[in-house]
PDB file of C-alpha atoms in Angstrom:
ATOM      1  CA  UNK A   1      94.866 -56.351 -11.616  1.00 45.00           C
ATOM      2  CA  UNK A   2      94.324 -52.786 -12.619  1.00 49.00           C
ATOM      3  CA  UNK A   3      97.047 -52.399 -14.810  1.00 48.00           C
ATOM      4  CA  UNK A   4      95.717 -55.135 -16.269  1.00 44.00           C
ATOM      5  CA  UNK A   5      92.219 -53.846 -16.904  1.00 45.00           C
ATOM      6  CA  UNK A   6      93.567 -50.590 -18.333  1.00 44.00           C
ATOM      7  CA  UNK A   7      95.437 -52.767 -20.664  1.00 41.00           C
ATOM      8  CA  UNK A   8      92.516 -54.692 -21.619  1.00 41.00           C
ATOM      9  CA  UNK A   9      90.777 -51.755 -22.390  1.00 46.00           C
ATOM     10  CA  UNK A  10      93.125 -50.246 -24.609  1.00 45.00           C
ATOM     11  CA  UNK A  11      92.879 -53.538 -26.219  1.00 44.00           C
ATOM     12  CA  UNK A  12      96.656 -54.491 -25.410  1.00 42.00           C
ATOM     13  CA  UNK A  13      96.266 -56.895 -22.708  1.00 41.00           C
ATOM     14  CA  UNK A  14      98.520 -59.604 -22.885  1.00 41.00           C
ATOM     15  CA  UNK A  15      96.759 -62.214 -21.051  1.00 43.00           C
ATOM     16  CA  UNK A  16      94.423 -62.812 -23.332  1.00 43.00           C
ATOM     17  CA  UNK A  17      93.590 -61.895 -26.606  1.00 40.00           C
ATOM     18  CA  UNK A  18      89.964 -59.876 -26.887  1.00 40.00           C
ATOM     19  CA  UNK A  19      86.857 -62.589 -28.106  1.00 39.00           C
ATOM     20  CA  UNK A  20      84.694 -62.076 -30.849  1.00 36.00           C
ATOM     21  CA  UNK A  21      81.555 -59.746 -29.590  1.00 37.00           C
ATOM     22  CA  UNK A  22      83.472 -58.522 -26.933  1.00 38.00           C
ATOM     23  CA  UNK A  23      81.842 -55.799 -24.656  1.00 36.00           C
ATOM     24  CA  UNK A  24      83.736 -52.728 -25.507  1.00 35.00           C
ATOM     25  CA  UNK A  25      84.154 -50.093 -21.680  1.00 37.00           C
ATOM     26  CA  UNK A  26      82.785 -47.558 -23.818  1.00 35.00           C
ATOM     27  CA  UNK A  27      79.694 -46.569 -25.843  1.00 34.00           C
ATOM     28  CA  UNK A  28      81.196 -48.579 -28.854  1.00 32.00           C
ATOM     29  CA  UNK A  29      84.156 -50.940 -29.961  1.00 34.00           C
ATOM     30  CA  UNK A  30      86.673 -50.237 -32.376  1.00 37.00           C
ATOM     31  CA  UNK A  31      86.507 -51.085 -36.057  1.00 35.00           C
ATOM     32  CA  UNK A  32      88.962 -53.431 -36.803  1.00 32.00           C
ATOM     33  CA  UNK A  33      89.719 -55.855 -40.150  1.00 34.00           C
ATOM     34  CA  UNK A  34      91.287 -58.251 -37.295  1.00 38.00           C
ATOM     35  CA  UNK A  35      95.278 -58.464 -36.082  1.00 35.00           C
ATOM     36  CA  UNK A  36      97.358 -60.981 -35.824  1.00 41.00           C
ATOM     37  CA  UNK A  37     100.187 -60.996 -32.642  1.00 38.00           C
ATOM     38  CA  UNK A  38     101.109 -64.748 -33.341  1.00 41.00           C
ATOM     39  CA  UNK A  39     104.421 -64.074 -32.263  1.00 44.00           C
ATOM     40  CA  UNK A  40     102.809 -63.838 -28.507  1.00 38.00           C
ATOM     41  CA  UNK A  41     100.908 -66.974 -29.552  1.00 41.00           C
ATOM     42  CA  UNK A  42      97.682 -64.913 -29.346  1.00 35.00           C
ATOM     43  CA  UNK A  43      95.443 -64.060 -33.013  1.00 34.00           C
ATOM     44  CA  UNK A  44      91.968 -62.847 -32.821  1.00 35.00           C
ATOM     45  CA  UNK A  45      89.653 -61.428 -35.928  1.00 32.00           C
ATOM     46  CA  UNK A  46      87.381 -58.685 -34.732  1.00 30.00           C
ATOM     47  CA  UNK A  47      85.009 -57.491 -37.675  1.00 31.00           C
ATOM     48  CA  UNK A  48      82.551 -55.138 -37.955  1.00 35.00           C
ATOM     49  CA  UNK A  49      81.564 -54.644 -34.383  1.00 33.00           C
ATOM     50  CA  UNK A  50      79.831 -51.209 -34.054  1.00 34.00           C
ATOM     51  CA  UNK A  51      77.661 -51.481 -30.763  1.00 37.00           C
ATOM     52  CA  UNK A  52      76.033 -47.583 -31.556  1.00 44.00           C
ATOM     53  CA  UNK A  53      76.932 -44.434 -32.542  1.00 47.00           C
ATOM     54  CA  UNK A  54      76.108 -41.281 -35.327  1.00 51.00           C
ATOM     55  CA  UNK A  55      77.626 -43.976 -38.010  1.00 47.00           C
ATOM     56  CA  UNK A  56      75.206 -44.797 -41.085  1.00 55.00           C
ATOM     57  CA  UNK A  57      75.310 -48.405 -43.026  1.00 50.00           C
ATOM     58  CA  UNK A  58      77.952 -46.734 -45.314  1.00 53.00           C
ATOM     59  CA  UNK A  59      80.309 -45.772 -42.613  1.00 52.00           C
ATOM     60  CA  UNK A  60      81.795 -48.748 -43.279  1.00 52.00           C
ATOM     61  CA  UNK A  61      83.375 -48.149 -46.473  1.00 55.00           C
ATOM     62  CA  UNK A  62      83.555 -44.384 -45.758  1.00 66.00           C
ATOM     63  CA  UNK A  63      87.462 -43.680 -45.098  1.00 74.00           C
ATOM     64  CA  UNK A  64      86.852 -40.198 -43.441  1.00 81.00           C
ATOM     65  CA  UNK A  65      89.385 -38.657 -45.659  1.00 90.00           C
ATOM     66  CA  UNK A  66      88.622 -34.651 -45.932  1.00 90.00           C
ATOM     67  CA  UNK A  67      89.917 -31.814 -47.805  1.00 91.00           C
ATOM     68  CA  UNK A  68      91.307 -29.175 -46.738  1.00 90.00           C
ATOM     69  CA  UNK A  69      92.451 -26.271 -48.812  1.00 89.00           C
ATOM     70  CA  UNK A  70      91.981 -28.036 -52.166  1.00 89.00           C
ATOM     71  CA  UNK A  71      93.978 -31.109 -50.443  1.00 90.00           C
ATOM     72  CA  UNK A  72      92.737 -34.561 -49.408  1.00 91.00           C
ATOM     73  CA  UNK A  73      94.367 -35.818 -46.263  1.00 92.00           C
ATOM     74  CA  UNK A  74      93.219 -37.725 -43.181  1.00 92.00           C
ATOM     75  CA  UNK A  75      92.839 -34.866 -40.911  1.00 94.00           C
ATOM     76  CA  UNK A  76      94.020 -31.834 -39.363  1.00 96.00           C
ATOM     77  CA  UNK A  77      96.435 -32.391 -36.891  1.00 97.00           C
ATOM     78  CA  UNK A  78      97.010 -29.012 -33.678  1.00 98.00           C
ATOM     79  CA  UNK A  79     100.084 -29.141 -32.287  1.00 98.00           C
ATOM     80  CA  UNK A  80      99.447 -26.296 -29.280  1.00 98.00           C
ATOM     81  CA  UNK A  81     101.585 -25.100 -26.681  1.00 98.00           C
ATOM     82  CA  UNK A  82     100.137 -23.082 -23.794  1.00 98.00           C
ATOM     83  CA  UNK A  83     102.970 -20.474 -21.681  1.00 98.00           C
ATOM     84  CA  UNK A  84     102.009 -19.339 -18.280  1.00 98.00           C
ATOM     85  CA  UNK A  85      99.489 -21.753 -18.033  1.00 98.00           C
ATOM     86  CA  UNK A  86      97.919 -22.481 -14.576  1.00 98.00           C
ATOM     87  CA  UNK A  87      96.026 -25.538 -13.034  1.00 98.00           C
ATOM     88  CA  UNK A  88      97.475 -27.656 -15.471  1.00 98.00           C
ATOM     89  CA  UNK A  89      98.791 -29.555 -12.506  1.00 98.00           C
ATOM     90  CA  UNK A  90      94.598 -30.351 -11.495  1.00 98.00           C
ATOM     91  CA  UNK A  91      93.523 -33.812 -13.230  1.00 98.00           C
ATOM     92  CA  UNK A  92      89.602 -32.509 -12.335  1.00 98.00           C
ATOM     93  CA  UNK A  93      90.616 -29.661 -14.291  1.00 98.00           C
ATOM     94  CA  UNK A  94      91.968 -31.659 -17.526  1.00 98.00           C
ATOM     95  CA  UNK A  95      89.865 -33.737 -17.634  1.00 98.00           C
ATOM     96  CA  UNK A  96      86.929 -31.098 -17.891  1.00 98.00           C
ATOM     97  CA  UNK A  97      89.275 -29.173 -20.731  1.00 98.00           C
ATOM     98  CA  UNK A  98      89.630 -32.501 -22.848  1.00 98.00           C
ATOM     99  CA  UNK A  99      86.217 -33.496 -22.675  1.00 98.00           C
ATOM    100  CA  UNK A 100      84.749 -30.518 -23.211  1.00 98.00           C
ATOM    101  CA  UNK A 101      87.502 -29.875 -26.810  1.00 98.00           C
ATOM    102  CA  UNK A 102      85.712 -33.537 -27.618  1.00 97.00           C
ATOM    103  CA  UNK A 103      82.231 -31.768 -27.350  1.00 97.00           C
ATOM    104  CA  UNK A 104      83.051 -28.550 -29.312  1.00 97.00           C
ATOM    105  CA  UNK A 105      85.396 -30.293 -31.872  1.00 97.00           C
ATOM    106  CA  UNK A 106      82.157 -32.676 -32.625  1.00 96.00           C
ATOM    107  CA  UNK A 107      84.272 -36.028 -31.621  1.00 96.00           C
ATOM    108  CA  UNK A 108      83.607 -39.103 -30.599  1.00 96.00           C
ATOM    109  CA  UNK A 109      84.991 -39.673 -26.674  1.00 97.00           C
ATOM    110  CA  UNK A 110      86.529 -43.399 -26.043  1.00 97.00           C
ATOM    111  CA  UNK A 111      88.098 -43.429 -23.356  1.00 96.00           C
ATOM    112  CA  UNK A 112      90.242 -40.830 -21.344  1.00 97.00           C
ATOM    113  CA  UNK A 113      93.820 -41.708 -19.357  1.00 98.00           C
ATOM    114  CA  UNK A 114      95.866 -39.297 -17.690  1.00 98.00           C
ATOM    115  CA  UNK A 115      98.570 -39.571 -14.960  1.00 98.00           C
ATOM    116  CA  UNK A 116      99.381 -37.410 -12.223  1.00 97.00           C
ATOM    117  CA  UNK A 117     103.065 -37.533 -11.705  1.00 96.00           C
ATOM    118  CA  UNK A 118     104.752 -36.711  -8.094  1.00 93.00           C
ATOM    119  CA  UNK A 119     106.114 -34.181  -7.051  1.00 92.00           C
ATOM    120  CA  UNK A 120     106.069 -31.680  -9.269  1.00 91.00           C
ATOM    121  CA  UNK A 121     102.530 -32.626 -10.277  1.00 96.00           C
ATOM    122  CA  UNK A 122     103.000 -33.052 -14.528  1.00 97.00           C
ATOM    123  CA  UNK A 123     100.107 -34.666 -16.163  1.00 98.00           C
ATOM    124  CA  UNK A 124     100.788 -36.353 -19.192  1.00 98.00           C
ATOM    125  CA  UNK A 125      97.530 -38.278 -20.810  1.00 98.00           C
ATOM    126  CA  UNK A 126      95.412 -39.173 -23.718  1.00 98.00           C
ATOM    127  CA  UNK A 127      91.822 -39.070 -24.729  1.00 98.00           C
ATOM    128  CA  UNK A 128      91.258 -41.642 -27.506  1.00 97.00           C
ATOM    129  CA  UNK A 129      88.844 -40.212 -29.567  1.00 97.00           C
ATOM    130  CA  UNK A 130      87.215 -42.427 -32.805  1.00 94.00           C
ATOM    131  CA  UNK A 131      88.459 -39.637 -34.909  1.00 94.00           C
ATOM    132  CA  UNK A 132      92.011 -39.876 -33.165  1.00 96.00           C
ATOM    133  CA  UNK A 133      93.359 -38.183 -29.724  1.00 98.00           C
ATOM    134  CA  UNK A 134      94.023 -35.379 -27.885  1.00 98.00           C
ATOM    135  CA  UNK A 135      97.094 -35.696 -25.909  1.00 98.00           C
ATOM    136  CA  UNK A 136      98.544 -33.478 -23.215  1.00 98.00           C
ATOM    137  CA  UNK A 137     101.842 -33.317 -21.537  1.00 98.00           C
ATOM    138  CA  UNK A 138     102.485 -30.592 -18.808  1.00 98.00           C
ATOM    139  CA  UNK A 139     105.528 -28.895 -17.358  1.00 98.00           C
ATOM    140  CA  UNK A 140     103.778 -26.728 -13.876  1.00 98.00           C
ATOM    141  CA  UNK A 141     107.360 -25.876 -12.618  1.00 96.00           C
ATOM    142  CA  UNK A 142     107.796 -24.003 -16.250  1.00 97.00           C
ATOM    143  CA  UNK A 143     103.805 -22.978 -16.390  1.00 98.00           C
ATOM    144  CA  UNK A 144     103.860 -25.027 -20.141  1.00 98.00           C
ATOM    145  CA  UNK A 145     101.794 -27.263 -21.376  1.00 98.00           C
ATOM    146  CA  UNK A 146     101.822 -29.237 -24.856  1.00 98.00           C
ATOM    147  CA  UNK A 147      99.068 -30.312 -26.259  1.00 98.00           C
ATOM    148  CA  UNK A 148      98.286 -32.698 -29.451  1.00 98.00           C
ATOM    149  CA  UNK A 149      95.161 -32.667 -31.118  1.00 98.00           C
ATOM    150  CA  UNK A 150      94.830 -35.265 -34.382  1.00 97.00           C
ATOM    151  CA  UNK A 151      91.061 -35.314 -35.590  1.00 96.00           C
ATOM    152  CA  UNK A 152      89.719 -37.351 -38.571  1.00 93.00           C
ATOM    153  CA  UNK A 153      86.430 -36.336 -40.555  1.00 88.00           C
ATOM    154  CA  UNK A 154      84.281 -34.040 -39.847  1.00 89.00           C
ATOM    155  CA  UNK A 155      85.590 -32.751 -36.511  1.00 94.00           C
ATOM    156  CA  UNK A 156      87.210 -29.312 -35.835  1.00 96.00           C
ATOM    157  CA  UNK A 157      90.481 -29.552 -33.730  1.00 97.00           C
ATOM    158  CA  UNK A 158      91.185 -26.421 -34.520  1.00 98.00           C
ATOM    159  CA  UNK A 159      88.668 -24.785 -31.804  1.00 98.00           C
ATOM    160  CA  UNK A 160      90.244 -26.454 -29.401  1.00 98.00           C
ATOM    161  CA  UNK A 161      93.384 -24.071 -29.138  1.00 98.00           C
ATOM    162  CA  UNK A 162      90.554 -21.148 -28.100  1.00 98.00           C
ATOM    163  CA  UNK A 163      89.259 -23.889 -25.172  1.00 98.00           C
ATOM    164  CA  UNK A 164      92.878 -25.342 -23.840  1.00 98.00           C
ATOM    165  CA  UNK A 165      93.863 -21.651 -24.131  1.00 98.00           C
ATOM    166  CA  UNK A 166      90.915 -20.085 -21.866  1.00 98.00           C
ATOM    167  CA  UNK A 167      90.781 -23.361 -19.784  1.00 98.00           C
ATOM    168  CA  UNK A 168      94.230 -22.985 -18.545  1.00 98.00           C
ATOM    169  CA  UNK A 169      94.241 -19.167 -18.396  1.00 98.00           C
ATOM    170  CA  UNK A 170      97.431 -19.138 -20.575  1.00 98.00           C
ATOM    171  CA  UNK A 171      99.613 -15.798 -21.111  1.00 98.00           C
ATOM    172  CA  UNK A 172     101.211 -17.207 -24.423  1.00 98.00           C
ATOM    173  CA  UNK A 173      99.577 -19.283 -26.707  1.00 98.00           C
ATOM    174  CA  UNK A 174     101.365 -21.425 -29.947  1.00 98.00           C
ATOM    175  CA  UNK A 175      99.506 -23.369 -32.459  1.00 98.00           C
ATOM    176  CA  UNK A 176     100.374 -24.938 -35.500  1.00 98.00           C
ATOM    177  CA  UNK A 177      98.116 -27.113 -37.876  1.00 97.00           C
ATOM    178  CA  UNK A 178      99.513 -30.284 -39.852  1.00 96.00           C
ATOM    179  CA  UNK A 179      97.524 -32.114 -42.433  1.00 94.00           C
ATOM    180  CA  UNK A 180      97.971 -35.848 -41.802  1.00 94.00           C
ATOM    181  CA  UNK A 181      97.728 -38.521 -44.317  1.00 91.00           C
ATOM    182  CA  UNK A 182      98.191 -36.101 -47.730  1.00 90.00           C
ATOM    183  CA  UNK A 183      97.542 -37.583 -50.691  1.00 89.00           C
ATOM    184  CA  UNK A 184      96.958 -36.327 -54.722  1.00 81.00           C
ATOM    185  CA  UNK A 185      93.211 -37.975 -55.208  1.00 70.00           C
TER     186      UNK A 185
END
């Protein structure tokens, strides 16, 4: 039954396809045009559902594409690796790090999933953001940890590398920035 529920609220549950209105776990529900996974024998159409949030009447037709350096894309994109990282083996502790990137970056939190694996203690995880994710695989035997940060809009995922790095007490930090979604507008 819980793997269920997580999968319902990642909105992949196979059970049953999500209604019309449906509550969202968090503060607010996805946008969505509607999907169509016929070939499970489930469809459902899912339009403008917004519960609340810092969205205006002409967020909906807003595509959140930025420029950056004279170039329009979809966002900025961190790739970061931390070396000689510590607690990244402590879920309390990255957990705290990813929600407070969220905070600084000026994102919009969703919902947060991470997994403790045994024995070495790895973490790998996501925080679905509106504007994207942060994602986070660690190595504690190796003291690395990679990190993925892909904002949309107006965020900054850029300051996170100065949080994940100071957060983890890392030796040896690594960042590199990607624009996503480039296009000639």
């Amino acid at each position: 039954m819980k793997a269920q529920a997580t999968l319902f609220q990642l909105g992949t549950d196979l059970q049953e396809a999500p209604t019309l209105n449906a509550k969202a776990p968090q503060s607010r529900q996805a946008q969505t045009e509607g999907f169509d996974n016929s070939e499970v024998g489930q469809t459902a159409y899912i339009t403008d559902n917004v519960l609340k949030g810092p969205w205006t009447a002409s967020d909906h037709d807003n595509d959140h594409f930025i420029t950056v350096d004279g170039k329009k894309c979809a966002g900025k994109h961190m790739i970061i690796d931390l070396w000689g990282a510590k607690d990244i083996d402590k879920m309390d502790v990255m957990e705290a790090a990813m929600r407070k990137c969220v905070e600084v970056c000026g994102a919009t939190l969703l919902h947060i999933h991470l997994h403790h694996f045994q024995p070495n203690g790895g973490i790998s995880g996501v925080a679905v953001l509106a504007e994207s994710h942060i994602s986070v695989h660690t190595w504690p035997e190796r003291d690395y940890a990679a990190f993925d940060v892909f904002m949309c809009g107006d965020s900054r995922p850029e300051l996170a590398v100065g949080i994940l790095a100071e957060a983890f007490r890392a030796t040896e930090v690594k960042s590199d920035r990607i624009l996503r979604g480039e296009c000639e507008e």
